[in-house]
Short mmCIF file of C-alpha atoms in Angstrom, two decimals:
data_model
loop_
_atom_site.label_atom_id
_atom_site.label_comp_id
_atom_site.label_asym_id
_atom_site.label_seq_id
_atom_site.Cartn_x
_atom_site.Cartn_y
_atom_site.Cartn_z
CA UNK A 134 5.05 -3.85 -2.40
CA UNK A 135 5.86 -1.53 0.52
CA UNK A 136 8.01 -3.93 2.51
CA UNK A 137 10.96 -1.53 2.37
CA UNK A 138 9.11 0.74 4.83
CA UNK A 139 9.85 -1.66 7.68
CA UNK A 140 13.42 -0.35 7.86
CA UNK A 141 12.93 3.35 7.13
CA UNK A 142 14.10 5.70 9.91
CA UNK A 143 11.36 8.24 9.08
CA UNK A 144 7.62 7.91 8.60
CA UNK A 145 6.43 7.59 5.02
CA UNK A 146 2.82 7.71 3.82
CA UNK A 147 1.79 6.06 0.56
CA UNK A 148 -1.52 5.87 -1.27
CA UNK A 149 -2.45 2.78 -3.26
CA UNK A 150 -4.97 3.61 -5.98
CA UNK A 151 -7.65 1.12 -7.04
CA UNK A 152 -10.18 1.03 -9.86
CA UNK A 153 -13.84 0.01 -9.59
CA UNK A 154 -12.84 -3.67 -9.53
CA UNK A 155 -10.30 -3.07 -6.73
CA UNK A 156 -7.39 -3.59 -9.10
CA UNK A 157 -4.30 -1.56 -8.39
CA UNK A 158 -3.69 1.41 -10.65
CA UNK A 159 0.05 1.89 -11.15
CA UNK A 160 2.56 1.99 -8.33
CA UNK A 161 1.91 3.27 -4.80
CA UNK A 162 2.23 7.04 -4.61
CA UNK A 163 4.40 8.59 -1.90
CA UNK A 164 2.43 11.42 -0.31
CA UNK A 165 4.66 12.40 2.61
CA UNK A 166 7.68 11.53 4.61
CA UNK A 167 8.31 13.04 7.99
CA UNK A 168 10.47 12.85 11.06
CA UNK A 169 11.38 9.96 13.32
CA UNK A 170 7.96 9.81 14.96
CA UNK A 171 5.65 12.24 13.21
CA UNK A 172 4.48 13.06 9.73
CA UNK A 173 2.18 16.01 9.07
CA UNK A 174 -0.55 15.05 6.65
CA UNK A 175 -2.71 17.40 4.62
CA UNK A 176 -5.79 15.34 3.74
CA UNK A 177 -6.18 17.00 0.33
CA UNK A 178 -2.76 15.72 -0.74
CA UNK A 179 -3.83 12.15 -0.01
CA UNK A 180 -6.48 12.39 -2.74
CA UNK A 181 -4.50 14.29 -5.38
CA UNK A 182 -3.26 11.22 -7.27
CA UNK A 183 -6.62 9.45 -6.82
CA UNK A 184 -8.41 12.33 -8.52
CA UNK A 185 -5.85 12.64 -11.32
CA UNK A 186 -5.86 8.87 -12.01
CA UNK A 187 -9.65 8.59 -11.59
CA UNK A 188 -9.39 6.02 -8.78
CA UNK A 189 -12.58 4.61 -7.29
CA UNK A 190 -10.96 3.83 -3.95
CA UNK A 191 -7.69 4.04 -2.06
CA UNK A 192 -5.68 2.22 0.55
CA UNK A 193 -3.28 4.31 2.60
CA UNK A 194 -0.18 2.83 4.17
CA UNK A 195 2.48 4.26 6.41
CA UNK A 196 5.28 2.97 8.58
CA UNK A 197 6.18 3.39 12.22
CA UNK A 198 9.98 3.68 12.52
CA UNK A 199 9.69 2.41 16.11
CA UNK A 200 8.69 -0.97 14.66
CA UNK A 201 5.42 -1.04 16.63
CA UNK A 202 2.50 -1.05 14.16
CA UNK A 203 -0.18 -0.24 16.75
CA UNK A 204 -2.04 2.93 15.69
CA UNK A 205 -1.54 6.13 17.62
CA UNK A 206 -4.44 8.46 18.48
CA UNK A 207 -3.17 10.69 15.64
CA UNK A 208 -3.32 7.75 13.20
CA UNK A 209 -6.94 7.14 14.17
CA UNK A 210 -7.87 10.82 13.86
CA UNK A 211 -6.22 11.20 10.45
CA UNK A 212 -7.89 8.01 9.19
CA UNK A 213 -11.28 9.40 10.21
CA UNK A 214 -10.57 12.67 8.39
CA UNK A 215 -9.41 10.87 5.25
CA UNK A 216 -12.54 8.66 5.28
CA UNK A 217 -14.78 11.75 5.63
CA UNK A 218 -13.01 13.52 2.77
CA UNK A 219 -13.21 10.40 0.63
CA UNK A 220 -16.93 10.21 1.19
CA UNK A 221 -17.30 13.79 -0.07
CA UNK A 222 -15.14 13.02 -3.11
CA UNK A 223 -16.78 9.64 -3.76
CA UNK A 224 -13.41 7.90 -3.37
CA UNK A 225 -13.72 5.19 -0.75
CA UNK A 226 -10.96 4.56 1.77
CA UNK A 227 -10.70 0.77 1.86
CA UNK A 228 -7.96 0.44 4.46
CA UNK A 229 -5.19 2.14 6.40
CA UNK A 230 -2.20 -0.13 6.85
CA UNK A 231 0.54 0.55 9.39
CA UNK A 232 3.81 -1.22 8.71
CA UNK A 233 6.05 -2.11 11.63
CA UNK A 234 9.08 -4.35 12.07
CA UNK A 235 7.94 -7.65 10.59
CA UNK A 236 4.20 -7.14 10.94
CA UNK A 237 1.34 -4.95 9.79
CA UNK A 238 -1.71 -3.48 11.48
CA UNK A 239 -4.77 -2.72 9.36
CA UNK A 240 -7.69 -0.41 10.09
CA UNK A 241 -10.18 -2.88 8.68
CA UNK A 242 -9.46 -5.14 11.67
CA UNK A 243 -10.95 -2.58 14.07
CA UNK A 244 -13.01 -0.40 11.73
CA UNK A 245 -15.51 0.73 14.38
CA UNK A 246 -12.75 2.13 16.58
CA UNK A 247 -10.95 3.80 13.69
CA UNK A 248 -13.81 5.18 11.68
CA UNK A 249 -17.08 5.03 13.60
CA UNK A 250 -19.85 5.91 11.15
CA UNK A 251 -17.37 5.95 8.25
CA UNK A 252 -16.62 2.29 8.75
CA UNK A 253 -14.48 0.33 6.31
CA UNK A 254 -16.33 -2.62 4.80
CA UNK A 255 -13.47 -5.14 5.02
CA UNK A 256 -12.87 -7.65 7.79
CA UNK A 257 -9.42 -9.00 6.96
CA UNK A 258 -6.60 -8.55 9.47
CA UNK A 259 -3.41 -8.06 7.49
CA UNK A 260 -0.51 -9.23 9.55
CA UNK A 261 2.19 -9.62 6.94
CA UNK A 262 3.25 -7.00 4.43
CA UNK A 263 1.49 -6.72 1.12
CA UNK A 264 3.06 -9.27 -1.19
CA UNK A 265 3.70 -9.22 -4.90
CA UNK A 266 3.96 -12.28 -7.10
CA UNK A 267 4.05 -11.72 -10.85
CA UNK A 268 0.94 -9.77 -11.78
CA UNK A 269 -0.97 -10.84 -8.66
CA UNK A 270 -0.79 -8.72 -5.55
CA UNK A 271 -2.44 -9.41 -2.23
CA UNK A 272 -2.01 -9.96 1.46
CA UNK A 273 -1.35 -12.97 3.65
CA UNK A 274 -3.74 -13.94 6.45
CA UNK A 275 -1.89 -14.44 9.74
CA UNK A 276 -3.97 -17.40 10.84
CA UNK A 277 -3.97 -19.48 7.68
CA UNK A 278 -0.99 -18.16 5.74
CA UNK A 279 -3.23 -17.90 2.67
CA UNK A 280 -3.44 -14.95 0.32
CA UNK A 281 -6.79 -13.47 1.34
CA UNK A 282 -7.20 -10.75 -1.24
CA UNK A 283 -5.85 -10.82 -4.76
CA UNK A 284 -5.51 -7.60 -6.68
CA UNK A 285 -4.23 -7.73 -10.23
CA UNK A 286 -1.85 -5.03 -11.26
CA UNK A 287 -2.83 -3.33 -14.53
#
């Protein structure tokens, strides 16, 4: 779905909108693109499409042009702010995915570090990009190679 971000020379931030059954609503929405190593994010913009499309929850995803998907301190701080805002808006942040060269880091793997009291309720470590196959969309578990979460596109 967002595999093309692996090769982008600038940071891009996308929001994936989900309904109450965690099914994807439409295509991912590009919120920002920035410079080689920094993208300024206004938290309100992250939720614009979610509010308009009446999404119950969101997943945010961005790339690191360096190829290293490990979150920066800024990534962690922004994720906390987005989770706080989502709580106020009643739009849950399910995950923050960072796409690097050939692998992916997900906030749900280390939710306590990322979000503290605003913890994400998932425990899956996404290590390969989100995949798409027909109308099914999901992620591949690094250890087993199995699709660990299926999300049907509308």
